[in-house]
XYZ file of C-alpha atoms in Angstrom:
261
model
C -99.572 132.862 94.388
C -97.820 135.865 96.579
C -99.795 139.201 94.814
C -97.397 142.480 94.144
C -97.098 143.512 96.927
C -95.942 140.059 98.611
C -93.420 140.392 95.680
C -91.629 143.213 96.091
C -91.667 142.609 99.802
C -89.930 138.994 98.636
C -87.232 141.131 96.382
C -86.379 143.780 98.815
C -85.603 141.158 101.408
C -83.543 139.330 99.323
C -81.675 142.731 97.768
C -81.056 144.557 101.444
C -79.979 140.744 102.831
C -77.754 139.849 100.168
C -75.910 142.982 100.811
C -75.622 143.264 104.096
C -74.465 139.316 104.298
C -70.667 140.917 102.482
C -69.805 142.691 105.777
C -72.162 141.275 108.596
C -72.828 138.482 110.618
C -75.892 137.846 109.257
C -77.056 137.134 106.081
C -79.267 136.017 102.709
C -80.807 132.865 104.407
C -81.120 134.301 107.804
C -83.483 137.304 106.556
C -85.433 135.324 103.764
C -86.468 131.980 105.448
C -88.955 134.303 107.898
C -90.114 135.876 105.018
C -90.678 132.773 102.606
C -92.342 131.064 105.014
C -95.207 134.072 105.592
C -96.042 132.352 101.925
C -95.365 128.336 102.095
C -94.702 125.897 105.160
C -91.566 126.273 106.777
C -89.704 123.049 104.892
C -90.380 124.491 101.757
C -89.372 128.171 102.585
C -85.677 126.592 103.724
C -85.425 124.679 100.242
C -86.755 127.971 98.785
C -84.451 130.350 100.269
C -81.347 127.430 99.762
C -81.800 127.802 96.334
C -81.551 131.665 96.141
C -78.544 131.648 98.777
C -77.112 128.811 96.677
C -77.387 130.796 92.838
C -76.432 134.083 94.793
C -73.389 132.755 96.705
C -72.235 131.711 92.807
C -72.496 135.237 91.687
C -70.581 136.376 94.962
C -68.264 133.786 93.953
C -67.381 135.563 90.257
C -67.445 138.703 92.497
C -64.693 138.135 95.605
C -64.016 134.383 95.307
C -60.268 134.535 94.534
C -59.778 136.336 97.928
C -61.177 132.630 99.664
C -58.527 130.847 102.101
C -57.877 127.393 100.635
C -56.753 125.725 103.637
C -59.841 127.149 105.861
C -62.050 125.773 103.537
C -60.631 122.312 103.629
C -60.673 122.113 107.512
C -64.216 124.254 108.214
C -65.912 123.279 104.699
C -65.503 120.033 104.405
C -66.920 118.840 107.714
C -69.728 121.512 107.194
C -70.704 119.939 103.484
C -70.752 116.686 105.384
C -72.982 117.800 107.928
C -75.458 119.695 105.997
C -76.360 116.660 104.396
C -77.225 115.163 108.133
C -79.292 118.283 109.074
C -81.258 118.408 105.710
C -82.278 114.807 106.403
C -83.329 115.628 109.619
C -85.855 118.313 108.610
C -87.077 116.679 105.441
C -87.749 113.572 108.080
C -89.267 116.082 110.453
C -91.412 117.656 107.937
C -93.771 114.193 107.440
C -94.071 114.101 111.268
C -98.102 114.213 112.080
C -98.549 117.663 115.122
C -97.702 116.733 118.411
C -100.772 119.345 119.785
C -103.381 121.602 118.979
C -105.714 124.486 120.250
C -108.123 126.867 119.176
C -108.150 130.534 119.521
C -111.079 132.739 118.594
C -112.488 130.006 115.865
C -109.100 128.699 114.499
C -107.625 125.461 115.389
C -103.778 125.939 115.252
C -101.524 122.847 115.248
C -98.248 122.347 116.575
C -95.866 120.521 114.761
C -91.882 118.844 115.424
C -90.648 120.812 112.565
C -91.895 124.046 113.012
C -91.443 123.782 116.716
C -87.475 122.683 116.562
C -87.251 125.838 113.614
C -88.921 128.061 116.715
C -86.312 127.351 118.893
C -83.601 127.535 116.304
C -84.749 130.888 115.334
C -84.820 131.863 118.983
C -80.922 131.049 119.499
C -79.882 132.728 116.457
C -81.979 135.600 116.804
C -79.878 135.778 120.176
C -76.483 136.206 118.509
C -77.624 139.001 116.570
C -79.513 140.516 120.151
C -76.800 139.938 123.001
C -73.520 141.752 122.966
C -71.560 138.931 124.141
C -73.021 136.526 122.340
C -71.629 139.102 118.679
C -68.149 138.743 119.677
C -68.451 135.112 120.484
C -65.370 133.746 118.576
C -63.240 130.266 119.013
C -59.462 129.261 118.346
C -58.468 128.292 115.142
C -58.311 124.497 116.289
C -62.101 124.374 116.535
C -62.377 124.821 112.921
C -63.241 121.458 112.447
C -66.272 121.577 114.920
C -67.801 124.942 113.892
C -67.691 123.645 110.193
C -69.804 120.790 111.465
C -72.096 122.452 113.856
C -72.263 125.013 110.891
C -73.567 123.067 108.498
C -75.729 120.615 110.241
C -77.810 123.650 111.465
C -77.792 125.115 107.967
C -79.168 122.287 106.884
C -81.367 121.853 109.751
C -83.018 125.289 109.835
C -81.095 127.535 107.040
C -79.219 129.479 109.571
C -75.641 129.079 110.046
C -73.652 132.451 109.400
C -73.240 133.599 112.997
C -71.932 130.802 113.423
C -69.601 130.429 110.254
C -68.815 134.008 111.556
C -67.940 132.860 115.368
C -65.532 130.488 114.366
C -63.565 132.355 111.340
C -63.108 135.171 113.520
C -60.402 134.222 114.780
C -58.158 133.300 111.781
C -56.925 136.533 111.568
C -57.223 136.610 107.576
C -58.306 139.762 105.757
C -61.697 140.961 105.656
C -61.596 140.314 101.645
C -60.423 136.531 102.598
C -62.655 136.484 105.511
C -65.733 137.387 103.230
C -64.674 135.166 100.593
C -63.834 132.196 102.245
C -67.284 132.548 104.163
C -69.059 132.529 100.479
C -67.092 129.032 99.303
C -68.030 127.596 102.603
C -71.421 128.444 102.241
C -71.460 127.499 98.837
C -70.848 123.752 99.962
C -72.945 123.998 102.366
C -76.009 124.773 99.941
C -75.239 122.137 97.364
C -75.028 119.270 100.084
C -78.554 120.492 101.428
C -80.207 121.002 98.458
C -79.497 117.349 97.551
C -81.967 116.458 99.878
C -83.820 119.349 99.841
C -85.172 118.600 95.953
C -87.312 115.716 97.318
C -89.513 118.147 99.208
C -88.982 120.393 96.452
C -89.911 117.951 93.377
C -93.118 116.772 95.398
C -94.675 120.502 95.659
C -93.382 121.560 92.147
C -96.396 121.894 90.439
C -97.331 124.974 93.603
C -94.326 126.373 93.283
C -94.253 130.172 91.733
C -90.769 130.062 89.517
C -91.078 133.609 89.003
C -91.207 134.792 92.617
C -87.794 132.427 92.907
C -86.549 134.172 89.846
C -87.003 137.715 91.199
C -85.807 137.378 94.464
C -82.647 135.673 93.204
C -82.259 138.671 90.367
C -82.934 140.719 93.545
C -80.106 138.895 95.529
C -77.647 139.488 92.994
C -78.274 143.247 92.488
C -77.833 143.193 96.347
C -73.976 141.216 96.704
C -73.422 143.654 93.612
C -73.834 146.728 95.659
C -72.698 145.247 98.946
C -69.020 144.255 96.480
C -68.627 147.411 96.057
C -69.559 148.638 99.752
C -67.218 146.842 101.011
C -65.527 148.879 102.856
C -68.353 149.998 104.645
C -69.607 148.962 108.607
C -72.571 147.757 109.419
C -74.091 149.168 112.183
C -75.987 147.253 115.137
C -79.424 148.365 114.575
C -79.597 146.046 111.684
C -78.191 143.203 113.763
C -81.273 144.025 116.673
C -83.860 144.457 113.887
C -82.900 141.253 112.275
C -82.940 139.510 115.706
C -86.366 140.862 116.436
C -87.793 139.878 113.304
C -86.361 135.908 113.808
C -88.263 136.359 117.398
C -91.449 137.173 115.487
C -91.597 134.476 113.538
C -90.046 131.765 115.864
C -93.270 132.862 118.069
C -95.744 132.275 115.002
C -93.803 129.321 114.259
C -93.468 127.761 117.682
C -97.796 128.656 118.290
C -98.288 127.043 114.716
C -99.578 130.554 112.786
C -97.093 130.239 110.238
């Protein structure tokens, strides 16, 4: 079990990323999965972090949801709830995949796995939207909607990060930041309930391990964070969150991808 200080390390994570996610391209899942899985294998920390994104994005829902685009979430969240379900599968079949390698290092044996070395490369690529200029004002025609909704939420399934690229394609809607924001939350929304359908196998077999009051804090922690960010809405975020976020995905892709995490 996580002591104290793992705790509130947990809960501020959760409180500063829940309220940056209103008006960034960033977000809840894309802070928290690094940090859950400093505590439990990287599987678990997805389905662990999908299940605070998923109660949070319901209390963002009470907060902003009647500001949500109908017919963008028909064409982008449809095809993403579809696809989440594909990319959850994937990982949960990942997961029970014996390590490819191993090596030791100063009297350690460290073993490389599929799972956590496809979530190392995932990490990599995202943590490069948040790094490279061009790669923050990537953005594609309204007719892709379709496409990104799918990409979207077959890597949100797949590895729990999928707003930059929500972000990329509803850029270019041209909808208000309030409908933007919204519409982002109900997509996401989907998104979580079609991966957490698979997710509660892995879940449901590591139950019993499982600290319910860690999940319970950082969720109490996520709300008090969309509360604040609601009502900072106005408000820009500047880029030296975006580098430090993409710096800390880079950390943990590296102790993912060498098999210390």
């Amino acid at each position: 079990m996580p002591a104290y200080a793992d705790y509130f390390f947990i809960c501020l994570t959760a409180f500063l990323a829940s309220g940056l996610t209103f008006f960034s391209g960033f977000g809840l899942g894309t802070l928290l999965v690094p940090v859950f899985a400093l505590f439990f294998p990287i599987e678990i920390a997805i389905a662990l972090t999908a299940i605070v994104h998923f109660l949070n994005n319901l209390f963002k829902l009470v907060l902003i949801g009647r500001h949500a685009d109908k017919s963008i979430i028909l064409r982008f969240g449809i095809p993403s709830m579809l696809a989440a379900v594909l990319g959850a599968w994937l990982l949960s079949s990942l997961a029970n995949q014996p390590a490819w390698g191993q090596y030791s290092l100063k009297g350690h044996v460290f073993f490389l796995t599929p799972v956590k070395s496809i979530i190392a490369v995932l990490m990599v690529i995202f943590a490069l939207f948040d790094l490279l200029p061009a790669l923050r004002k990537l953005s594609f025609p309204p007719k892709f909607l379709p496409l990104g909704g799918a990409l979207s939420g077959f890597f949100g399934g797949l590895s729990g990060n999928q707003g930059a690229l929500r972000s990329a394609f509803l850029v270019k809607t041209g909808i208000p930041k309030e409908a933007f924001i919204a519409t982002g939350v109900v997509i996401a929304c989907l998104i979580d309930v079609s991966r957490l359908t698979v997710y509660s196998k892995n879940i449901l077999a590591v139950q019993e391990q499982l600290d319910v009051w860690l999940l319970v804090a950082a969720t109490l922690s996520a709300f008090l964070g969309a509360f604040l960010g609601s009502r900072l809405l106005q408000k820009v975020t500047i880029h030296f969150l975006q580098t430090l976020v993409g710096i800390l995905l880079l950390l943990v892709a590296l102790g993912l991808g060498l098999g210390w995490l």
